[in-house]
mmCIF file of C-alpha atoms and ligand atoms in Angstrom:
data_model
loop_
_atom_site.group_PDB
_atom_site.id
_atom_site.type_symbol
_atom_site.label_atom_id
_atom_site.label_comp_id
_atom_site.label_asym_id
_atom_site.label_seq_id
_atom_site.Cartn_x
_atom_site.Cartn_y
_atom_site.Cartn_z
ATOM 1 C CA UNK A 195 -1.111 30.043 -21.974
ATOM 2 C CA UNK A 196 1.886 27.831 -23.047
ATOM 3 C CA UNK A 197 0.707 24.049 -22.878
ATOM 4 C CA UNK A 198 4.279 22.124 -21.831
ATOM 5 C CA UNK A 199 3.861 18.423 -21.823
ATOM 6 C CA UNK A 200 4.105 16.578 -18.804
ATOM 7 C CA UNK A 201 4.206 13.317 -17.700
ATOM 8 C CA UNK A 202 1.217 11.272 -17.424
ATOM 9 C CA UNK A 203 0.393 8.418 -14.861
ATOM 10 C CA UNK A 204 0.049 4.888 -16.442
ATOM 11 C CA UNK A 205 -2.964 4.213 -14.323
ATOM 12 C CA UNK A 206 -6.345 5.391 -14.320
ATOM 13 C CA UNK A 207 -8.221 5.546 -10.614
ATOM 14 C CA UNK A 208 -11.565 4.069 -10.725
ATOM 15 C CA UNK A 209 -14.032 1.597 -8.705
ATOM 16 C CA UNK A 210 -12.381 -1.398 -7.880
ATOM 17 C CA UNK A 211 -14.071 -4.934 -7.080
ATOM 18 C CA UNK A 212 -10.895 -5.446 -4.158
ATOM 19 C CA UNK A 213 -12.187 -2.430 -2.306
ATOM 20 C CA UNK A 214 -12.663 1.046 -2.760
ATOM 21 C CA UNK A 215 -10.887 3.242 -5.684
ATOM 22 C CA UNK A 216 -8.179 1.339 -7.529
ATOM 23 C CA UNK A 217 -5.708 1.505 -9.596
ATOM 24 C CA UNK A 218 -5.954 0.771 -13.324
ATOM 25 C CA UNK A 219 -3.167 0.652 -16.090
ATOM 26 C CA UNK A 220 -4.052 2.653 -18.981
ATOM 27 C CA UNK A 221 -1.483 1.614 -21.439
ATOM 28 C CA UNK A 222 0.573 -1.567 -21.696
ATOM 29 C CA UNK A 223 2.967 -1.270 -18.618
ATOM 30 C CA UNK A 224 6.432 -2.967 -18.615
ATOM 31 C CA UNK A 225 7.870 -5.811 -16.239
ATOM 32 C CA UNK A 226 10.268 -3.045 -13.539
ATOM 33 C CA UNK A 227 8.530 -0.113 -14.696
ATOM 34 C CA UNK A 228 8.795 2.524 -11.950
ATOM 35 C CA UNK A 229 5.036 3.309 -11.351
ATOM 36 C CA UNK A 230 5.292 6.526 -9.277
ATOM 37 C CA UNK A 231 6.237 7.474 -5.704
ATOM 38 C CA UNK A 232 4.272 6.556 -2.765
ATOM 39 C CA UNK A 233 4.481 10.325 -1.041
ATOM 40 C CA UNK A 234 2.992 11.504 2.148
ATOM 41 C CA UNK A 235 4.241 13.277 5.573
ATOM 42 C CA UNK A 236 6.443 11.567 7.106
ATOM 43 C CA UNK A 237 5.745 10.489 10.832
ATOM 44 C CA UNK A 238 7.181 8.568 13.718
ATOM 45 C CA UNK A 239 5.275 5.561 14.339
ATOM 46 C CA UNK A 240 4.090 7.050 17.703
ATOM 47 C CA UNK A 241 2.579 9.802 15.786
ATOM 48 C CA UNK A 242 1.418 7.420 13.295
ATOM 49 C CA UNK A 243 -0.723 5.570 16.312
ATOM 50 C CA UNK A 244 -1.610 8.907 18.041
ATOM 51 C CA UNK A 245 -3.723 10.063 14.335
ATOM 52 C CA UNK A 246 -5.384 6.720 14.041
ATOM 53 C CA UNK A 247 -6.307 3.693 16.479
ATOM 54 C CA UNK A 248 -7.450 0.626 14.269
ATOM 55 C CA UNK A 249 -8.843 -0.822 17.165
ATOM 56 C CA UNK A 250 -11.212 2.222 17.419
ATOM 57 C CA UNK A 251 -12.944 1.311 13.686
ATOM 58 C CA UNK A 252 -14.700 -2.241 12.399
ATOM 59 C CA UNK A 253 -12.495 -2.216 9.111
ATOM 60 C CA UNK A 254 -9.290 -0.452 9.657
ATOM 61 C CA UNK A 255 -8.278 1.243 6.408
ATOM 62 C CA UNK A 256 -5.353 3.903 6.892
ATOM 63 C CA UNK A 257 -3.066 5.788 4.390
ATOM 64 C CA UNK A 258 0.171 4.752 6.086
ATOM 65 C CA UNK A 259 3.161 2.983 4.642
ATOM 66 C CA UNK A 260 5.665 1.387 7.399
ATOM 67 C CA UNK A 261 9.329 2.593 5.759
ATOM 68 C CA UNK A 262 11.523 1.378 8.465
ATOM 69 C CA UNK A 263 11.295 1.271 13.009
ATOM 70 C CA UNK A 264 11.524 5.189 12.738
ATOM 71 C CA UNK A 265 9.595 5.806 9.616
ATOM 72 C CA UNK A 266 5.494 6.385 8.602
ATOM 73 C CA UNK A 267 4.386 7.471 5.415
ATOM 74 C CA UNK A 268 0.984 9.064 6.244
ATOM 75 C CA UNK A 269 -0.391 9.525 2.976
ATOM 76 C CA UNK A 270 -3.261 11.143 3.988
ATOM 77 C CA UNK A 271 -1.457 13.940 3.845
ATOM 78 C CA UNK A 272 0.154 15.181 0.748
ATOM 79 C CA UNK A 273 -0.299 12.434 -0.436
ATOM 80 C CA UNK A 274 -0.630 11.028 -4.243
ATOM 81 C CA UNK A 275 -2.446 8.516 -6.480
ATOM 82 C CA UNK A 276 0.123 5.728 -4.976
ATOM 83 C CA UNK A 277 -2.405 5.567 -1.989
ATOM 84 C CA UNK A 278 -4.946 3.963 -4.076
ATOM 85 C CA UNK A 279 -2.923 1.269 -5.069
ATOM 86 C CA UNK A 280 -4.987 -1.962 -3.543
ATOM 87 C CA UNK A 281 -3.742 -4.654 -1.917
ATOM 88 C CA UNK A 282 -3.305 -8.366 -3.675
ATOM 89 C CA UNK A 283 -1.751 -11.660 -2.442
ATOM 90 C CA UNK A 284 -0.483 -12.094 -6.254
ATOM 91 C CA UNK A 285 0.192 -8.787 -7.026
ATOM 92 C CA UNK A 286 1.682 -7.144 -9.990
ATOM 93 C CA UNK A 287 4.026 -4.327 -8.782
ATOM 94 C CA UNK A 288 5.944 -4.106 -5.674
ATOM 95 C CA UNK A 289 6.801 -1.189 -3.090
ATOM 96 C CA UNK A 290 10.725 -0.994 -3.229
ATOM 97 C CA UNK A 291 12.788 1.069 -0.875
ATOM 98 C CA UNK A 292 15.207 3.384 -2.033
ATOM 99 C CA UNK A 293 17.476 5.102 0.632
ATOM 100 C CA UNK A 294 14.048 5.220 2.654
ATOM 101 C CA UNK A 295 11.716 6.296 -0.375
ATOM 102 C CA UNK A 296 9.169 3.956 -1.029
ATOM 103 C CA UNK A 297 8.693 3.629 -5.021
ATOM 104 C CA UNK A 298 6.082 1.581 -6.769
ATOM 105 C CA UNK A 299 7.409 -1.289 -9.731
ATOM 106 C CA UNK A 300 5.467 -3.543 -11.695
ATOM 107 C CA UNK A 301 6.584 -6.958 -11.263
ATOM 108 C CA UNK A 302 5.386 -8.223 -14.638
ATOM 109 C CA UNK A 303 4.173 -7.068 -17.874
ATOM 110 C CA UNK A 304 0.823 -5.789 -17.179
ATOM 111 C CA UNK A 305 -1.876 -5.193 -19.871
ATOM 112 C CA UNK A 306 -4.247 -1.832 -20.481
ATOM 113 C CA UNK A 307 -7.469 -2.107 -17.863
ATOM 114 C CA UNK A 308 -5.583 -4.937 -15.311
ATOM 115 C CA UNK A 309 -5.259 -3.384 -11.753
ATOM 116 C CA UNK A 310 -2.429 -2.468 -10.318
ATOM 117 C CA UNK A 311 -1.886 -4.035 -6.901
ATOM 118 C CA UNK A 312 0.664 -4.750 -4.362
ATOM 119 C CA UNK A 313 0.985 -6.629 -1.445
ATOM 120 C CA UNK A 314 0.786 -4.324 1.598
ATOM 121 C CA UNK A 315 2.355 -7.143 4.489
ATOM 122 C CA UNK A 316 0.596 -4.922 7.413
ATOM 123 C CA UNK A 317 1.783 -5.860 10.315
ATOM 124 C CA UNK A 318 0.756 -5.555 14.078
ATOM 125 C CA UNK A 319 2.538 -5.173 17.242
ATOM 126 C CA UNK A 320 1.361 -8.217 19.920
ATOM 127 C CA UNK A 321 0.450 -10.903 19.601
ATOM 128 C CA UNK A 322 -2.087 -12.884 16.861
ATOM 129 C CA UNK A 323 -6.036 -12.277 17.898
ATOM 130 C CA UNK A 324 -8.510 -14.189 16.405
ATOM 131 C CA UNK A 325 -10.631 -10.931 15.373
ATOM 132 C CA UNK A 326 -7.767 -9.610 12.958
ATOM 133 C CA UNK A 327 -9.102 -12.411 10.314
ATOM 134 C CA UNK A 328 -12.371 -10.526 10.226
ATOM 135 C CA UNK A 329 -10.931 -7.005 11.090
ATOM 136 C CA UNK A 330 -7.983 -7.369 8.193
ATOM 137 C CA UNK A 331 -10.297 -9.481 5.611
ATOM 138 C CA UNK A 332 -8.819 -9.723 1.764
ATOM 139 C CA UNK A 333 -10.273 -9.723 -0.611
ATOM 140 C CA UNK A 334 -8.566 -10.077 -3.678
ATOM 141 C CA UNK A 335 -9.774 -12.988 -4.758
ATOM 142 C CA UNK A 336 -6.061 -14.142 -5.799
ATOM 143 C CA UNK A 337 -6.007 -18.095 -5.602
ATOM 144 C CA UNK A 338 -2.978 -18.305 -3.307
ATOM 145 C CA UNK A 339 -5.302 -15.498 -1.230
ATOM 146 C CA UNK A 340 -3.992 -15.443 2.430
ATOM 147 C CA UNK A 341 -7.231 -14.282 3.800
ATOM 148 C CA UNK A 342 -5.576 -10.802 5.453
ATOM 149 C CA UNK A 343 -3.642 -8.401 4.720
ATOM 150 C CA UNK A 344 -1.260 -8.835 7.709
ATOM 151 C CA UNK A 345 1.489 -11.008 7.693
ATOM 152 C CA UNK A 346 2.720 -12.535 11.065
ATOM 153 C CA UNK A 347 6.110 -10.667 12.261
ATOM 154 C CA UNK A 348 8.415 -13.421 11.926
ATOM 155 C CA UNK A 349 10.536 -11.985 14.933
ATOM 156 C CA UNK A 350 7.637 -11.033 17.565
ATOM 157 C CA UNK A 351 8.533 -7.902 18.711
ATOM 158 C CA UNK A 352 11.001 -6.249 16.355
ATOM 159 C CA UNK A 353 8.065 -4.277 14.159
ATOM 160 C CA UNK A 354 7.606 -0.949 15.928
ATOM 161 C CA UNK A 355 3.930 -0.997 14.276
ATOM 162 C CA UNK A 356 1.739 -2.510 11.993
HETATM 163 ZN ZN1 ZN B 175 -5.753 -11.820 -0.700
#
């Protein structure tokens, strides 16, 4: 059997202290480095809310990426190491949006063994209820933490789900 060299990820997954499995560089990793691709099968939002109700669990905690009004990434479903990227309110990389594929970049020069986090900017249809503070918690223990993961739609309304 022919060994052909491939491609290996920069990041490692393993335990994180933000929640779950994380992501963790393995070798230095430079400022706009395209990380990898965050894949999945791609949904309508209606479909999107039909597979999971976050209302239905204590600590909603879904594979889904919001590309655009028409657009879910459900990555739970063919989908890659990109889904256990965490979330961080000062994050690292970025999700960027390329003819509606979502991408993964670092935003700085990150060093072997830091995690690799983003800032996911969930957001829900409806209006603000005081149980998403508990429901959404963060914790990333970023000094400029928001204390959720949501963000408030700035135009009430628009976002076709959250
Ligand atoms: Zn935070």
């Amino acid at each position: 059997m022919v060994n052909y060299p491939r491609l290996s990820l920069p990041f490692a997954l393993r335990p994180s202290a933000i929640q779950g499995l994380g992501a963790f560089a393995v070798r230095r990793i430079r400022r706009g480095t395209r990380l990898i691709e965050y894949t999945g099968q791609r949904v309508t939002p209606e479909e999107a809310d039909r597979r999971y109700d976050d209302d239905a669990v204590e600590h909603p905690h879904t594979f889904l990426f919001t590309v655009d009004a028409r657009t879910v990434i459900d990555a739970s479903v063919d989908g890659n190491e990109a889904r256990f990227i965490n979330h961080s309110c000062n994050p690292n990389c970025e999700a960027v949006d390329v003819d509606g594929r979502i991408f993964i970049d670092a935003l700085r020069d990150i060093r072997p063994g830091e995690e690799l986090t983003y800032d996911y900017r969930l957001e829900r249809d409806g209006r603000w209820r005081a149980d998403f503070a508990q429901r959404y918690a963060c914790r990333c223990s970023a000094p400029n933490c928001r204390g959720v993961l949501l963000v408030r739609p700035k135009k009430p309304g628009r976002k076709k789900r959250g």
